Tab-separated table of C-alpha atoms in Angstrom:
chain	number	residue	atom	x	y	z
S	1	GLU	CA	-37.446	-25.838	-7.506
S	2	ALA	CA	-34.255	-27.641	-10.258
S	3	GLY	CA	-30.799	-25.884	-9.653
S	4	VAL	CA	-28.174	-25.241	-12.069
S	5	VAL	CA	-27.700	-28.219	-14.097
S	6	GLN	CA	-24.227	-28.914	-15.861
S	7	SER	CA	-22.493	-31.653	-17.359
S	8	PRO	CA	-20.552	-33.357	-18.105
S	9	ARG	CA	-19.325	-33.249	-14.225
S	10	TYR	CA	-15.820	-34.670	-15.396
S	11	LYS	CA	-14.098	-34.405	-18.656
S	12	ILE	CA	-10.690	-35.825	-19.271
S	13	ILE	CA	-9.192	-34.735	-22.843
S	14	GLU	CA	-5.871	-34.677	-24.401
S	15	LYS	CA	-3.744	-31.308	-25.173
S	16	LYS	CA	-5.176	-29.503	-28.113
S	17	GLN	CA	-8.068	-31.618	-28.268
S	18	PRO	CA	-11.642	-29.442	-27.942
S	19	VAL	CA	-14.299	-29.592	-25.272
S	20	ALA	CA	-17.320	-28.221	-24.464
S	21	PHE	CA	-19.576	-27.672	-21.401
S	22	TRP	CA	-23.418	-27.473	-21.082
S	23	CYS	CA	-25.323	-25.566	-18.430
S	24	ASN	CA	-29.008	-25.274	-17.699
S	25	PRO	CA	-29.891	-22.360	-15.494
S	26	ILE	CA	-32.729	-22.034	-12.978
S	27	SER	CA	-35.885	-21.485	-14.978
S	28	GLY	CA	-36.283	-17.905	-15.115
S	29	HIS	CA	-33.246	-16.574	-14.526
S	30	ASN	CA	-32.130	-13.902	-17.354
S	31	THR	CA	-28.454	-13.570	-16.233
S	32	LEU	CA	-26.138	-16.607	-16.615
S	33	TYR	CA	-21.858	-16.789	-15.763
S	34	TRP	CA	-19.455	-18.789	-16.330
S	35	TYR	CA	-16.639	-18.787	-13.778
S	36	LEU	CA	-13.187	-20.766	-13.567
S	37	GLN	CA	-12.206	-22.216	-10.177
S	38	ASN	CA	-8.581	-23.188	-10.176
S	39	LEU	CA	-7.709	-25.450	-6.553
S	40	GLY	CA	-7.332	-23.484	-3.871
S	41	GLN	CA	-8.857	-20.530	-5.330
S	42	GLY	CA	-11.773	-18.631	-5.671
S	43	PRO	CA	-14.257	-18.588	-8.966
S	44	GLU	CA	-12.866	-16.096	-11.499
S	45	LEU	CA	-15.694	-14.793	-13.931
S	46	LEU	CA	-15.156	-15.559	-17.510
S	47	ILE	CA	-18.432	-14.340	-19.136
S	48	ARG	CA	-21.817	-12.926	-18.062
S	49	TYR	CA	-24.791	-13.071	-20.057
S	50	GLU	CA	-27.662	-11.005	-19.946
S	51	ASN	CA	-30.695	-13.145	-21.705
S	52	GLU	CA	-28.419	-14.066	-24.739
S	53	GLU	CA	-26.426	-10.908	-25.013
S	54	ALA	CA	-22.751	-11.394	-23.438
S	55	VAL	CA	-22.394	-8.255	-21.327
S	56	ASP	CA	-19.310	-8.949	-19.495
S	57	ASP	CA	-16.681	-11.278	-21.686
S	58	SER	CA	-13.350	-9.274	-20.873
S	59	GLN	CA	-12.050	-12.123	-18.790
S	60	LEU	CA	-12.614	-14.385	-21.574
S	61	PRO	CA	-9.453	-15.792	-23.339
S	62	LYS	CA	-10.997	-15.492	-26.826
S	63	ASP	CA	-8.122	-16.876	-28.644
S	64	ARG	CA	-9.560	-20.376	-27.276
S	65	PHE	CA	-12.662	-19.957	-25.620
S	66	SER	CA	-16.008	-19.006	-26.680
S	67	ALA	CA	-19.608	-19.151	-25.235
S	68	GLU	CA	-23.030	-19.397	-26.789
S	69	ARG	CA	-26.312	-18.601	-25.196
S	70	LEU	CA	-28.857	-18.932	-28.209
S	71	LYS	CA	-32.166	-18.066	-27.002
S	72	GLY	CA	-31.175	-16.819	-23.385
S	73	VAL	CA	-31.527	-20.325	-21.436
S	74	ASP	CA	-28.902	-22.928	-22.265
S	75	SER	CA	-25.520	-21.891	-22.538
S	76	THR	CA	-22.270	-23.836	-23.655
S	77	LEU	CA	-18.497	-23.193	-23.260
S	78	LYS	CA	-15.807	-24.195	-25.384
S	79	ILE	CA	-12.433	-24.451	-25.526
S	80	GLN	CA	-10.584	-24.843	-28.787
S	81	PRO	CA	-8.039	-26.102	-28.476
S	82	ALA	CA	-7.531	-26.931	-24.514
S	83	GLU	CA	-3.908	-26.344	-23.161
S	84	LEU	CA	-2.640	-28.102	-19.899
S	85	GLY	CA	-3.304	-24.951	-17.823
S	86	ASP	CA	-7.280	-24.960	-18.810
S	87	SER	CA	-7.120	-27.467	-16.073
S	88	ALA	CA	-9.772	-26.167	-13.524
S	89	VAL	CA	-13.381	-26.620	-12.412
S	90	TYR	CA	-15.803	-24.751	-14.639
S	91	LEU	CA	-18.495	-23.242	-12.848
S	92	CYS	CA	-22.093	-22.217	-14.290
S	93	ALA	CA	-24.172	-19.681	-12.013
S	94	SER	CA	-27.737	-18.053	-12.671
S	95	SER	CA	-29.688	-15.301	-11.218
S	96	ARG	CA	-32.630	-13.266	-11.494
S	97	GLY	CA	-30.339	-10.496	-12.533
S	98	ALA	CA	-27.414	-8.940	-12.076
S	99	GLY	CA	-25.910	-7.057	-8.833
S	100	ARG	CA	-27.743	-7.703	-5.824
S	101	TYR	CA	-29.676	-10.922	-6.706
S	102	GLU	CA	-28.607	-13.927	-5.498
S	103	GLN	CA	-26.245	-16.097	-7.749
S	104	TYR	CA	-26.495	-19.874	-7.658
S	105	PHE	CA	-24.111	-22.121	-9.015
S	106	GLY	CA	-23.787	-25.512	-10.765
S	107	PRO	CA	-22.015	-28.298	-9.320
S	108	GLY	CA	-19.263	-27.550	-12.386
S	109	THR	CA	-17.295	-29.398	-14.635
S	110	ARG	CA	-13.786	-30.668	-13.646
S	111	LEU	CA	-11.725	-30.428	-17.107
S	112	THR	CA	-8.197	-32.450	-16.547
S	113	VAL	CA	-6.153	-31.779	-19.627
S	114	THR	CA	-3.257	-34.240	-20.306
X	1	LYS	CA	-7.393	-2.832	-7.463
X	2	ASN	CA	-10.315	-4.260	-5.915
X	3	GLN	CA	-9.435	-7.442	-3.784
X	4	VAL	CA	-10.891	-9.839	-1.206
X	5	GLU	CA	-8.348	-11.239	0.969
X	6	GLN	CA	-9.015	-14.165	3.398
X	7	SER	CA	-7.842	-15.554	6.354
X	8	PRO	CA	-6.522	-17.908	7.736
X	9	GLN	CA	-6.049	-20.151	4.439
X	10	SER	CA	-7.258	-22.982	6.382
X	11	LEU	CA	-7.989	-23.909	9.707
X	12	ILE	CA	-8.566	-27.329	11.845
X	13	ILE	CA	-11.086	-27.477	14.996
X	14	LEU	CA	-12.827	-29.990	16.688
X	15	GLU	CA	-16.342	-30.851	16.354
X	16	GLY	CA	-18.525	-28.581	19.154
X	17	LYS	CA	-16.047	-25.681	18.961
X	18	ASN	CA	-16.436	-22.201	18.157
X	19	CYS	CA	-14.159	-20.467	15.268
X	20	THR	CA	-14.103	-17.137	13.125
X	21	LEU	CA	-13.103	-16.645	9.510
X	22	GLN	CA	-11.391	-13.214	8.293
X	23	CYS	CA	-12.297	-11.046	5.235
X	24	ASN	CA	-10.597	-7.316	4.298
X	25	TYR	CA	-11.747	-6.106	1.165
X	26	THR	CA	-10.625	-3.135	-0.816
X	27	VAL	CA	-13.672	-3.210	-3.380
X	28	SER	CA	-14.643	0.406	-4.270
X	29	PRO	CA	-17.650	1.527	-4.548
X	30	PHE	CA	-19.213	-1.122	-2.516
X	31	SER	CA	-22.582	-2.703	-2.987
X	32	ASN	CA	-22.921	-5.990	-0.945
X	33	LEU	CA	-20.938	-8.918	0.772
X	34	ARG	CA	-21.771	-12.423	0.684
X	35	TRP	CA	-20.263	-15.726	2.294
X	36	TYR	CA	-20.677	-18.823	0.167
X	37	LYS	CA	-20.085	-22.601	1.535
X	38	GLN	CA	-18.372	-24.798	-0.843
X	39	ASP	CA	-18.360	-28.445	-0.343
X	40	THR	CA	-15.698	-30.518	-1.968
X	41	GLY	CA	-16.686	-31.301	-5.881
X	42	ARG	CA	-19.718	-28.778	-5.314
X	43	GLY	CA	-20.539	-25.353	-6.496
X	44	PRO	CA	-20.538	-22.701	-3.946
X	45	VAL	CA	-24.055	-22.366	-2.094
X	46	SER	CA	-24.992	-18.689	-0.218
X	47	LEU	CA	-25.000	-18.032	3.411
X	48	THR	CA	-25.515	-14.744	3.898
X	49	ILE	CA	-25.349	-11.389	1.913
X	50	MET	CA	-24.980	-7.973	3.599
X	51	THR	CA	-25.537	-4.352	2.383
X	52	PHE	CA	-23.666	-1.601	3.472
X	53	SER	CA	-25.999	-0.631	6.103
X	54	GLU	CA	-26.262	-3.868	8.009
X	55	ASN	CA	-23.430	-5.039	10.284
X	56	THR	CA	-24.347	-8.477	11.460
X	57	LYS	CA	-26.530	-11.182	9.642
X	58	SER	CA	-27.544	-15.206	11.004
X	59	ASN	CA	-28.182	-18.205	9.411
X	60	GLY	CA	-28.315	-20.691	11.604
X	61	ARG	CA	-25.059	-21.456	13.350
X	62	TYR	CA	-23.090	-18.866	11.115
X	63	THR	CA	-23.450	-15.466	11.820
X	64	ALA	CA	-21.537	-12.418	9.580
X	65	THR	CA	-20.564	-9.027	10.559
X	66	LEU	CA	-19.856	-6.759	8.556
X	67	ASP	CA	-17.742	-3.130	9.248
X	68	ALA	CA	-17.861	-0.947	5.979
X	69	ASP	CA	-15.664	1.754	7.718
X	70	THR	CA	-13.005	-0.635	7.991
X	71	LYS	CA	-13.920	-2.997	5.140
X	72	GLN	CA	-13.726	-5.976	7.001
X	73	SER	CA	-16.051	-9.158	7.479
X	74	SER	CA	-15.707	-11.856	9.844
X	75	LEU	CA	-18.001	-15.158	9.552
X	76	HIS	CA	-18.553	-16.952	12.917
X	77	ILE	CA	-19.634	-20.670	13.085
X	78	THR	CA	-21.110	-21.486	16.547
X	79	ALA	CA	-20.867	-25.648	17.600
X	80	SER	CA	-19.053	-26.564	14.811
X	81	GLN	CA	-20.030	-30.002	13.013
X	82	LEU	CA	-18.509	-32.719	11.073
X	83	SER	CA	-20.722	-31.537	7.813
X	84	ASP	CA	-19.333	-27.523	8.372
X	85	SER	CA	-16.011	-29.134	6.733
X	86	ALA	CA	-15.818	-27.070	3.406
X	87	SER	CA	-14.386	-24.187	1.961
X	88	TYR	CA	-15.640	-20.633	2.761
X	89	ILE	CA	-15.665	-17.837	0.335
X	90	CYS	CA	-16.107	-14.208	0.825
X	91	VAL	CA	-17.658	-12.533	-1.954
X	92	VAL	CA	-17.656	-8.298	-2.598
X	93	SER	CA	-20.024	-6.907	-5.237
X	94	GLY	CA	-18.779	-3.806	-6.496
X	95	GLY	CA	-20.250	-1.067	-8.595
X	96	SER	CA	-23.480	-0.305	-9.066
X	97	SER	CA	-26.296	-2.203	-7.731
X	98	ASN	CA	-27.348	-3.026	-10.963
X	99	THR	CA	-24.529	-4.332	-12.563
X	100	GLY	CA	-22.163	-5.373	-9.496
X	101	LYS	CA	-19.144	-7.705	-10.639
X	102	LEU	CA	-18.388	-10.190	-7.982
X	103	ILE	CA	-14.670	-10.490	-6.620
X	104	PHE	CA	-13.987	-13.437	-4.857
X	105	GLY	CA	-11.767	-14.136	-1.820
X	106	GLN	CA	-9.431	-17.301	-2.176
X	107	GLY	CA	-11.510	-18.955	0.253
X	108	THR	CA	-10.396	-20.641	3.773
X	109	THR	CA	-10.631	-24.125	4.071
X	110	LEU	CA	-12.223	-25.437	7.331
X	111	GLN	CA	-11.965	-28.957	8.592
X	112	VAL	CA	-13.744	-30.137	11.523
X	113	LYS	CA	-12.496	-33.033	13.534
X	114	PRO	CA	-14.438	-35.564	15.562
């Protein structure tokens, strides 16, 4: 079974530029999560999808961040414009459902904003 | 406030030795507690998951304990190997079993030296 796939693995951009991350969850997983992880910290939830519906986006900075999950499978997380403080690892995870189901994480995208 | 605190922040041990990592949480209501291992440059991988009624669970050389009364958990690693060098993250799921939100600790960085 293929795991969660993310691309790109690394991205370096200048501040004020836009950037997008892509995530392909494990087949059959209805729930998809985007996390932000700063160096030396645990992941922080940005947004959770149940199929194509964003059910928890309370921690997503909506002035510059946006996400979509068209057709309830792949998802894209976008930042526009990027700021220096956005430098972090962006992790995508998926699970069969919310709550007690196991979450499987992708390798993450390491973003560096210069 | 729902929080998960881990100690120590970092730990260095010699190969073959045992070690114990600690996790204290203030999440309520409690659904389950998970331990994840995160290798450098990779996403977290689940080691164990325990519900309220479970007080110990093993996965190979990893043994997790849970005391729901004192809201404490530990992860014991036996006969450490170089490949155990990683960050270990304690994660508590709060809320109902269907919509539990994961609260991540900051992680303990373990380095196993030959």
